Coordinates of N, CA and C in Angstrom, one line a residue:
X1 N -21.4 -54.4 -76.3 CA -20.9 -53.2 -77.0 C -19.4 -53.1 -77.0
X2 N -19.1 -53.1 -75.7 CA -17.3 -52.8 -75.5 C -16.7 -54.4 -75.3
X3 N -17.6 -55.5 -75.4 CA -17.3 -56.9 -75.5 C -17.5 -57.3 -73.9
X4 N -17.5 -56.5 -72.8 CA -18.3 -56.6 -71.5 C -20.0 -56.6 -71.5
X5 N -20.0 -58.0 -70.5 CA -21.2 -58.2 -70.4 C -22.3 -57.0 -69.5
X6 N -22.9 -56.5 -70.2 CA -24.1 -55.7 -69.8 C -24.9 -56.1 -68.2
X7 N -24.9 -55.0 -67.5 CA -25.7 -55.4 -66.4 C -27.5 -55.2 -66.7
X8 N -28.4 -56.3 -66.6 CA -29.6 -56.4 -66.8 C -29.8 -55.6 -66.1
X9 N -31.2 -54.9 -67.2 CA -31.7 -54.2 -66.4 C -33.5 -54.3 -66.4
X10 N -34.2 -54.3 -65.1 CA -34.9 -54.8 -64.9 C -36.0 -53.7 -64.5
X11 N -37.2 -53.5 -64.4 CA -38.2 -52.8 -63.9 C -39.3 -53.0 -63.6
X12 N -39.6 -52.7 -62.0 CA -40.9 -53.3 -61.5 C -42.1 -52.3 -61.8
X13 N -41.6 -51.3 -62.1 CA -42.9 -50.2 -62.8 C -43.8 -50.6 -63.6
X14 N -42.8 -51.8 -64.8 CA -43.6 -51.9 -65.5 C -45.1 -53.3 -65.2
X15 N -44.9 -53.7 -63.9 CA -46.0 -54.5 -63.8 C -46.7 -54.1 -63.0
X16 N -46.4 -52.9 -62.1 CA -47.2 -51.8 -61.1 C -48.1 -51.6 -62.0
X17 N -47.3 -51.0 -63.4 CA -48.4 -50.2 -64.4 C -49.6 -50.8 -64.9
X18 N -49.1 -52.3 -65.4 CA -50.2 -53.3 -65.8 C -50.8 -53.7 -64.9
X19 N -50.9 -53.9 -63.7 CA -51.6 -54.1 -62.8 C -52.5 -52.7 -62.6
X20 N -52.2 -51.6 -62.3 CA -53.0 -50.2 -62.4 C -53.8 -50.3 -63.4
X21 N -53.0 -50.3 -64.8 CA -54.5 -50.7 -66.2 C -55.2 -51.5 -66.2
X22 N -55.1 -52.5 -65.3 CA -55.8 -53.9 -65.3 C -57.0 -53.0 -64.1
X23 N -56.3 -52.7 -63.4 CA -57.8 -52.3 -62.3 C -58.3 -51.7 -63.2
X24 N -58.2 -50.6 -63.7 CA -58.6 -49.4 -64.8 C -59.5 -49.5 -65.6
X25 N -59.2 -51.0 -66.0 CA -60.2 -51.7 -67.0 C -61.0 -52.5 -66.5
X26 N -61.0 -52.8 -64.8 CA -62.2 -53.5 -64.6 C -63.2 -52.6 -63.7
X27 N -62.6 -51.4 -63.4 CA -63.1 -51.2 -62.7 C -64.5 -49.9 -63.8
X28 N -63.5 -49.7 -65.2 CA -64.4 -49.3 -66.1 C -65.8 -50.6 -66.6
X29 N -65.3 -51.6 -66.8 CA -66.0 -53.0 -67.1 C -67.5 -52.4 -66.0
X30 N -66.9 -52.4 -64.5 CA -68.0 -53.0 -63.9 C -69.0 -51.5 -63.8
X31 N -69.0 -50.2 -64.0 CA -69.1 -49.1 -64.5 C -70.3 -49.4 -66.0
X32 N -69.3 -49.9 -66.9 CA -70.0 -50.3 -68.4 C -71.1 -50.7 -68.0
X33 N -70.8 -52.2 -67.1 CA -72.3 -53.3 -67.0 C -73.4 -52.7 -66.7
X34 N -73.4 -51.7 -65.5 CA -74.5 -51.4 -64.8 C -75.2 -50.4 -65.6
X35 N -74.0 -49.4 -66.0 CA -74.7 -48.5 -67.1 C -75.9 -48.8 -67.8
X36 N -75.3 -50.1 -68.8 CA -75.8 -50.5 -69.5 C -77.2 -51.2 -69.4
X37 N -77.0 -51.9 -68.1 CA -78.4 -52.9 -67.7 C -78.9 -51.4 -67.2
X38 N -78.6 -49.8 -66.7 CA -79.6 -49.5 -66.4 C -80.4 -48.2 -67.0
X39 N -79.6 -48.1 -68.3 CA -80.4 -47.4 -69.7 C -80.5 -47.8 -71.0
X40 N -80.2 -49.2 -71.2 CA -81.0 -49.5 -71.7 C -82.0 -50.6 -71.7
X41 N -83.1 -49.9 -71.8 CA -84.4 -49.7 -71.7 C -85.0 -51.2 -72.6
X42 N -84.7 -51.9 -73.2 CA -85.8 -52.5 -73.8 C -86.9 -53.6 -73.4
X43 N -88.3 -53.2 -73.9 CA -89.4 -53.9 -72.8 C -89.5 -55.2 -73.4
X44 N -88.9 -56.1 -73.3 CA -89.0 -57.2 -73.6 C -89.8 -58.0 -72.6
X45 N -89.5 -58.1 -71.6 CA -90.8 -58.5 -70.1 C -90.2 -59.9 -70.1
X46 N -88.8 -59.9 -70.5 CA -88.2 -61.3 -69.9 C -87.4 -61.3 -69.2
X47 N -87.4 -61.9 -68.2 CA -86.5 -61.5 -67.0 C -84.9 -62.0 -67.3
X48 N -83.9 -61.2 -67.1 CA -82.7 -61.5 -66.9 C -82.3 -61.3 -68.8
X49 N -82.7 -60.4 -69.1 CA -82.4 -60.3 -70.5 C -80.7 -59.6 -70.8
X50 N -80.8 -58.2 -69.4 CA -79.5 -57.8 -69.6 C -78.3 -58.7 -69.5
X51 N -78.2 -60.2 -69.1 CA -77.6 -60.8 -68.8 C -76.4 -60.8 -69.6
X52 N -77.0 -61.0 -71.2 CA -76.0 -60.7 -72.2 C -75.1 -59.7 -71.7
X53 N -75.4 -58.6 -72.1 CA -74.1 -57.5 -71.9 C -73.6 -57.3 -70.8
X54 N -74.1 -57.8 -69.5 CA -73.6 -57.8 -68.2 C -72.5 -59.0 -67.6
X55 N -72.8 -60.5 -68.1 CA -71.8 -61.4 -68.2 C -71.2 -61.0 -69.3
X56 N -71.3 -60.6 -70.3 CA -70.1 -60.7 -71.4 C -68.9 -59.7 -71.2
X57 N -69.5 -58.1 -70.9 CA -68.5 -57.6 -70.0 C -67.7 -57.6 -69.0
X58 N -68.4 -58.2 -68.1 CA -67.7 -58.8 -66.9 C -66.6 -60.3 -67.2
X59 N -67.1 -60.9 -68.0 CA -66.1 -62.3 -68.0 C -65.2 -61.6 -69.4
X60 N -65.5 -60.7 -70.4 CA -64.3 -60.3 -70.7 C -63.5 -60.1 -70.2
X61 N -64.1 -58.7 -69.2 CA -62.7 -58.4 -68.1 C -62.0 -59.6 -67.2
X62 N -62.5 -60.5 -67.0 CA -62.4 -61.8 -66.2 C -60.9 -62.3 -67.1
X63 N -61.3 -62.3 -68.1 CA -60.3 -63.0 -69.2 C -59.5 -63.0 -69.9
X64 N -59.1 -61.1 -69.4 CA -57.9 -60.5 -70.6 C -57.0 -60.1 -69.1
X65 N -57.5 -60.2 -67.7 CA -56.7 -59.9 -67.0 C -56.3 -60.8 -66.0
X66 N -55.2 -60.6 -65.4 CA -54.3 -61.9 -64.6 C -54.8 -61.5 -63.3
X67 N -55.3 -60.2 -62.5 CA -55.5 -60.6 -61.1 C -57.0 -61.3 -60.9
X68 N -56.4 -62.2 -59.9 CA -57.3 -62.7 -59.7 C -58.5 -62.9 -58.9
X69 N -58.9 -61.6 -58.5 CA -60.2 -61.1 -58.3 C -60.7 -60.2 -59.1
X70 N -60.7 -60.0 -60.4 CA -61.3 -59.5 -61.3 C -62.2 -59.0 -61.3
X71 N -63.4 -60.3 -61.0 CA -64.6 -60.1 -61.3 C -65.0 -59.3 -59.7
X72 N -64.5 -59.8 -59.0 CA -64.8 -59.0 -57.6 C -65.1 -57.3 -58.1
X73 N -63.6 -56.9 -58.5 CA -63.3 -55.9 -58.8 C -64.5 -55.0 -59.9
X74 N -64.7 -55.5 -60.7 CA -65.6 -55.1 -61.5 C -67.3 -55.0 -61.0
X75 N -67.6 -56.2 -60.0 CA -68.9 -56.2 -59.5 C -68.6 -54.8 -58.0
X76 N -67.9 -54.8 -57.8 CA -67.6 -53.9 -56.5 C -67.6 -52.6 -57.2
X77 N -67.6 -51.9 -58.6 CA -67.6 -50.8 -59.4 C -69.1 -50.7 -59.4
X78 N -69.6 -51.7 -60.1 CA -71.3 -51.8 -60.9 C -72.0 -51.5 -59.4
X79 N -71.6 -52.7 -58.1 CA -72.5 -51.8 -56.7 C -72.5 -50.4 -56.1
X80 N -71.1 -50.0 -56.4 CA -70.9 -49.0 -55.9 C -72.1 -47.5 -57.1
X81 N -71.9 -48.3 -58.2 CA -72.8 -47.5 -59.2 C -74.7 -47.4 -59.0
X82 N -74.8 -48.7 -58.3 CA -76.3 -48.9 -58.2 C -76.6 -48.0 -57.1
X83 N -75.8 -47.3 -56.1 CA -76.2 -46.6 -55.2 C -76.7 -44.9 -56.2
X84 N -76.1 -44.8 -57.0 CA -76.7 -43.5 -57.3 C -78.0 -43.0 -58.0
X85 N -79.1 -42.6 -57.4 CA -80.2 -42.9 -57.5 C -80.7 -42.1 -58.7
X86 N -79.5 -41.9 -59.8 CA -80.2 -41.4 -60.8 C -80.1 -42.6 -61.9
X87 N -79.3 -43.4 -61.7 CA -79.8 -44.7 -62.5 C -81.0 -45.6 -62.6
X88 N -81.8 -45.4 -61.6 CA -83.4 -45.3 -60.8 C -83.7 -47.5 -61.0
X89 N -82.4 -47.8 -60.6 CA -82.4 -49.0 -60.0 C -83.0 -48.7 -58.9
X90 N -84.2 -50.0 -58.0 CA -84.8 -49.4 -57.0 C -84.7 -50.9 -55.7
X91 N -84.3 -51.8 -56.1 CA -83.8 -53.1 -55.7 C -82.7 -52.8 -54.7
X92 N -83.0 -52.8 -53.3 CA -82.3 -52.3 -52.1 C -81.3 -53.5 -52.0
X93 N -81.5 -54.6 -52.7 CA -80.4 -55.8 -51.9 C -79.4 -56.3 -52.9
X94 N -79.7 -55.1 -54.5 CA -78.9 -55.3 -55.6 C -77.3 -55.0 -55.4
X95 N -76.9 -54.1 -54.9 CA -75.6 -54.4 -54.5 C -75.2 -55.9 -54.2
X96 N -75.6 -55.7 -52.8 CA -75.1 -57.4 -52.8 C -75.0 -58.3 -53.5
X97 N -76.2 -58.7 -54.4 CA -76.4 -59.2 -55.4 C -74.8 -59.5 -56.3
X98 N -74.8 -58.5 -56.4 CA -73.8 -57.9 -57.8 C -72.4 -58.7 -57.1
X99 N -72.1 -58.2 -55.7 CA -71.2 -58.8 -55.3 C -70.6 -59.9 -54.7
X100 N -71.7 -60.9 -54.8 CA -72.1 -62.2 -54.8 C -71.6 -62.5 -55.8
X101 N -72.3 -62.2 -57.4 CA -71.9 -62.6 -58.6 C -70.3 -62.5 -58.3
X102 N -69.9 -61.5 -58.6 CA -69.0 -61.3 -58.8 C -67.9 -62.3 -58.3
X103 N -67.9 -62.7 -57.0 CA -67.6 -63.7 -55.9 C -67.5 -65.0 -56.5
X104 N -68.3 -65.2 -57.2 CA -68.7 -66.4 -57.6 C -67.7 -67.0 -58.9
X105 N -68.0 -66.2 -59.7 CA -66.8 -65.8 -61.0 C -66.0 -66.0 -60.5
X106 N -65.0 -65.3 -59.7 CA -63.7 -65.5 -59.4 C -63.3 -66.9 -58.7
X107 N -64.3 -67.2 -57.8 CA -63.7 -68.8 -57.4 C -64.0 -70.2 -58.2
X108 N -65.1 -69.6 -59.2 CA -64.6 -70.9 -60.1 C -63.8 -70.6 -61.4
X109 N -63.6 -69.3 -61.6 CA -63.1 -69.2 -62.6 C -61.1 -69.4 -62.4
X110 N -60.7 -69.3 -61.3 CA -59.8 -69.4 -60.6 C -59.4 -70.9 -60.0
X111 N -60.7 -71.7 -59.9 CA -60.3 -72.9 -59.2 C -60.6 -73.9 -59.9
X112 N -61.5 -73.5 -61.4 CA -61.0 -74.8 -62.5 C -61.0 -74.2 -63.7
X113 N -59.7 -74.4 -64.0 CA -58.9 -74.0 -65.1 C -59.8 -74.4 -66.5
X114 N -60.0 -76.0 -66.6 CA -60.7 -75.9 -67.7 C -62.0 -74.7 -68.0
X115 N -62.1 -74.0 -67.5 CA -63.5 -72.9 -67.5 C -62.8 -71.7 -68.8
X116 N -61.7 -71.9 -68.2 CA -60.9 -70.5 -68.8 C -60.6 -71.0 -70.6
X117 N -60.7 -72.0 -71.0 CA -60.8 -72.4 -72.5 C -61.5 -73.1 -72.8
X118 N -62.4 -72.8 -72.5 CA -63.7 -73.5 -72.9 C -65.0 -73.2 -73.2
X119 N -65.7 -73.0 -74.3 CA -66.5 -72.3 -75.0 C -67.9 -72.1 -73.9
X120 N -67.7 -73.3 -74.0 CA -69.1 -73.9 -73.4 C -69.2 -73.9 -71.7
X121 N -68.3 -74.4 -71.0 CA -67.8 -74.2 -69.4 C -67.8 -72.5 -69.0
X122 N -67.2 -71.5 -70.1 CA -67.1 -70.2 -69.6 C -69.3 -69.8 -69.8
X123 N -69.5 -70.1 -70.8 CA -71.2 -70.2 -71.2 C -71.7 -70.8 -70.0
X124 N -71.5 -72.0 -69.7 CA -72.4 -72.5 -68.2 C -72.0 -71.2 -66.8
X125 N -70.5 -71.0 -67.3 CA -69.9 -70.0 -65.6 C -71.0 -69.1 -66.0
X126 N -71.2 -68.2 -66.7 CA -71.7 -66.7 -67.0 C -73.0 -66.9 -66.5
X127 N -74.0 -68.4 -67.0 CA -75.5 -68.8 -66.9 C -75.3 -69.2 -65.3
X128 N -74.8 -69.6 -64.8 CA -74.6 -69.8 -63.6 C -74.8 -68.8 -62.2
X129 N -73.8 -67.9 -63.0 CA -73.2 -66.7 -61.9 C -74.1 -65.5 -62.1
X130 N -74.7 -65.0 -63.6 CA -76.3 -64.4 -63.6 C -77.4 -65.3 -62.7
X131 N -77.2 -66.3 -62.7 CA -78.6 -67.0 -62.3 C -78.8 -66.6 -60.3
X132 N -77.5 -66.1 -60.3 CA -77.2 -65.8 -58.4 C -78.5 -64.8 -58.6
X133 N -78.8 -64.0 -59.5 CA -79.5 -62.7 -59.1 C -81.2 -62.9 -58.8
X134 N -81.8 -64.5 -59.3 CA -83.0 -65.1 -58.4 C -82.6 -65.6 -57.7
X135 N -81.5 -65.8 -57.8 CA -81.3 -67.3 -56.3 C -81.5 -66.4 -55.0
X136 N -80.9 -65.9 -55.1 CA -80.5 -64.6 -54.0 C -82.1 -63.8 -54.0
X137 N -82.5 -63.7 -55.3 CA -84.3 -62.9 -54.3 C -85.2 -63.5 -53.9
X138 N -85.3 -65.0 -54.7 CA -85.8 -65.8 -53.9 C -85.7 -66.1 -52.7
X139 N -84.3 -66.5 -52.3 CA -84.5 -66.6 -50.9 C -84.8 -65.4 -50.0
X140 N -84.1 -64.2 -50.3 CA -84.8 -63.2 -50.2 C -86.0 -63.0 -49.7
X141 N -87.0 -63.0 -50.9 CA -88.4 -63.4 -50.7 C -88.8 -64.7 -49.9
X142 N -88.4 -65.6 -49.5 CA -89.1 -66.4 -48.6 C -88.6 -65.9 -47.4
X143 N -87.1 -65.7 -46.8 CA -87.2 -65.1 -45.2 C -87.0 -63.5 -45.3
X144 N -87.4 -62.6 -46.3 CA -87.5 -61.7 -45.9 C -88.5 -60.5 -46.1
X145 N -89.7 -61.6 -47.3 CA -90.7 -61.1 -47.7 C -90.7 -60.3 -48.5
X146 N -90.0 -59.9 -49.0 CA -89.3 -58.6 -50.2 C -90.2 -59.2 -50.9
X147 N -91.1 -58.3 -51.7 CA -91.9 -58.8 -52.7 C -91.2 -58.6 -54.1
X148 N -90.6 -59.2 -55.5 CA -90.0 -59.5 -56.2 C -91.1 -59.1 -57.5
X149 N -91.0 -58.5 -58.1 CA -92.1 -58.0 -59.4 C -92.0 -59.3 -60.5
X150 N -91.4 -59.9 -60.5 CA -90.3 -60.7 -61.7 C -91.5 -62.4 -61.1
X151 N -91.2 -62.6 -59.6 CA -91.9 -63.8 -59.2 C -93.5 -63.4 -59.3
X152 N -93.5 -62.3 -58.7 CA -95.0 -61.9 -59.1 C -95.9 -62.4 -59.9
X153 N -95.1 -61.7 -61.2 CA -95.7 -61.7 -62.4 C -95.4 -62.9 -63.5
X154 N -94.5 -63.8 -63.2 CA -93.7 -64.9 -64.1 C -93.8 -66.2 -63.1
X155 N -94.3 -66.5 -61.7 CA -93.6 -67.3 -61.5 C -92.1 -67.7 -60.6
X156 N -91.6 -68.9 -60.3 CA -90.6 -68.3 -59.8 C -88.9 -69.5 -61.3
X157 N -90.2 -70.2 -61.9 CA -89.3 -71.3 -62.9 C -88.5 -69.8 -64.7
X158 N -89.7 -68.7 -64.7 CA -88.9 -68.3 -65.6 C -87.6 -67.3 -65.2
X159 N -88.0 -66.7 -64.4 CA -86.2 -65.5 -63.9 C -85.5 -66.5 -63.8
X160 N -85.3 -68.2 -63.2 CA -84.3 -68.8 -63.0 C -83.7 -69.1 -64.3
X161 N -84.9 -69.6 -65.1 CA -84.4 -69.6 -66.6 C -84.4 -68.7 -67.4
X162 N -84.6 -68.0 -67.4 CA -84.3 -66.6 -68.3 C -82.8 -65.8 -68.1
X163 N -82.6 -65.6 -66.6 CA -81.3 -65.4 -65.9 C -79.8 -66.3 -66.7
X164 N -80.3 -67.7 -66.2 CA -79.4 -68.4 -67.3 C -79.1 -68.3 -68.4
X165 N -80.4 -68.8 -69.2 CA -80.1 -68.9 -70.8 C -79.6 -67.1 -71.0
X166 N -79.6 -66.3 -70.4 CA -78.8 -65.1 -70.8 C -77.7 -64.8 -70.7
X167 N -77.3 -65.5 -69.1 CA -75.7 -65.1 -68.7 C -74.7 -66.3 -69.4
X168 N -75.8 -67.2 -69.8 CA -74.7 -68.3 -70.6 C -74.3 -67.6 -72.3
X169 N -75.5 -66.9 -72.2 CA -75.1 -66.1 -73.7 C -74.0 -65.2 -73.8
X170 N -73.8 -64.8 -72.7 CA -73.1 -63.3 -72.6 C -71.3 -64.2 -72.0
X171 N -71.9 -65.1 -71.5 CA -70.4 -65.9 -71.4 C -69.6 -66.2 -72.5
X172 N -70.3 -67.3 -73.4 CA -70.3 -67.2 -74.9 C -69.7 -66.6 -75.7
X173 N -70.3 -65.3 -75.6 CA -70.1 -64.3 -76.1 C -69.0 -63.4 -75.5
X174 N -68.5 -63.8 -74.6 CA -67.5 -62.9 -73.9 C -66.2 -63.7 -74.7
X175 N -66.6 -65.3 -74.6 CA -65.2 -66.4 -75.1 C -65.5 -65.9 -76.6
X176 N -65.9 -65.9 -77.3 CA -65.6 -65.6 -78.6 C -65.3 -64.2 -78.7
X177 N -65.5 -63.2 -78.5 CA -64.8 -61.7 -78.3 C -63.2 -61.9 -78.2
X178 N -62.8 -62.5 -76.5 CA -61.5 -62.3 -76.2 C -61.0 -63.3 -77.2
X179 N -61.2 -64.4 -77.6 CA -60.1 -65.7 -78.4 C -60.6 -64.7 -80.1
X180 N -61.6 -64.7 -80.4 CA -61.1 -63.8 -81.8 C -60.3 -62.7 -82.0
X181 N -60.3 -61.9 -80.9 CA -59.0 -60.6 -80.8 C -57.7 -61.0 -80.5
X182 N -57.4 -62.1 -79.3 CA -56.1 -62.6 -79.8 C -55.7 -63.5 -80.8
X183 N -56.5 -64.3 -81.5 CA -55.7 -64.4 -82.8 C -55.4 -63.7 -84.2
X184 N -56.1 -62.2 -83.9 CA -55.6 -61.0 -84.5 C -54.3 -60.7 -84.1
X185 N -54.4 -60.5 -82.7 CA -53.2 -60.4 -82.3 C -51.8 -61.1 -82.3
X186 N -51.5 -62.3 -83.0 CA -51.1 -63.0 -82.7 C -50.1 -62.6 -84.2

């Protein structure tokens, strides 16, 4: 202006802030998921069907935000939600569950990069990290006897695959959401 060079000026607010919106939005994300897997209702009698909207929301949030326990963050919302017994989730070990998944997302999504662009690798993460939700009752059910409605009645080969083929959908579906909105953006 006066031909003196200006002192920069810099502000750490502004990445406090984005880091606060970034929780904000996963901690809404993990809020969404459970919601969602636990009113809407449809009797399909295939196990692991919510997988779609439950990986896809959650690896969205995984994928528009830089901290890197995201998904932690988001599955630590959806547990803390399964406690309220008007959502009439009735699965006593489902928290953990949730925060297992969540666990899981973050350390591979964090420890191999190719995951993070890749159509098909973020599809296997999502089928993978849904599929924790028989891994985990099954074993369950062998040392803890929990009787599982799902093995009951299916078996123990369809929830493993039904769990998959849905969280790989919702992974999928999570990578084509975030990469079509930023090339709007762009």
């Amino acid at each position: 202006m006066n031909g003196k060079s200006q002192p920069k000026i810099t502000s750490k607010a502004l990445a406090v802030n984005r880091t606060l919106i970034e929780l904000l939005i996963l901690t809404f994300a993990g809020a969404a998921a459970i919601l969602l897997r636990a009113y809407l209702r449809i009797p399909l009698n295939i196990p692991g069907h919510h997988g779609l909207e439950v990986m896809a929301i959650l690896l969205i949030g995984r994928k528009i935000t830089r901290i890197p326990f995201a998904a932690s963050v988001s599955t630590l919302t959806a547990a803390a939600f399964i406690f309220f017994p008007a959502l009439g989730l009735k699965d006593p070990f489902l928290p953990f569950i949730y925060l297992f998944m969540g666990f899981v997302i973050d350390l591979v999504y964090n420890n191999l990069n190719k995951v993070r662009n890749s159509f098909y690798l973020l599809g296997l993460l999502g089928g993978f990290a849904y599929m924790m939700i028989p891994l985990s009752r099954f074993l369950i059910y062998i040392f803890a006897g929990y009787p599982y409605e799902s093995f009951l009645k299916q078996g123990f080969a369809v929830p493993f695959f039904g769990h998959f083929v849905f969280g790989a959908l919702g992974g999928m579906l999570a990578y084509g959401i975030v990469n079509s909105t930023r090339k709007i953006n762009v």
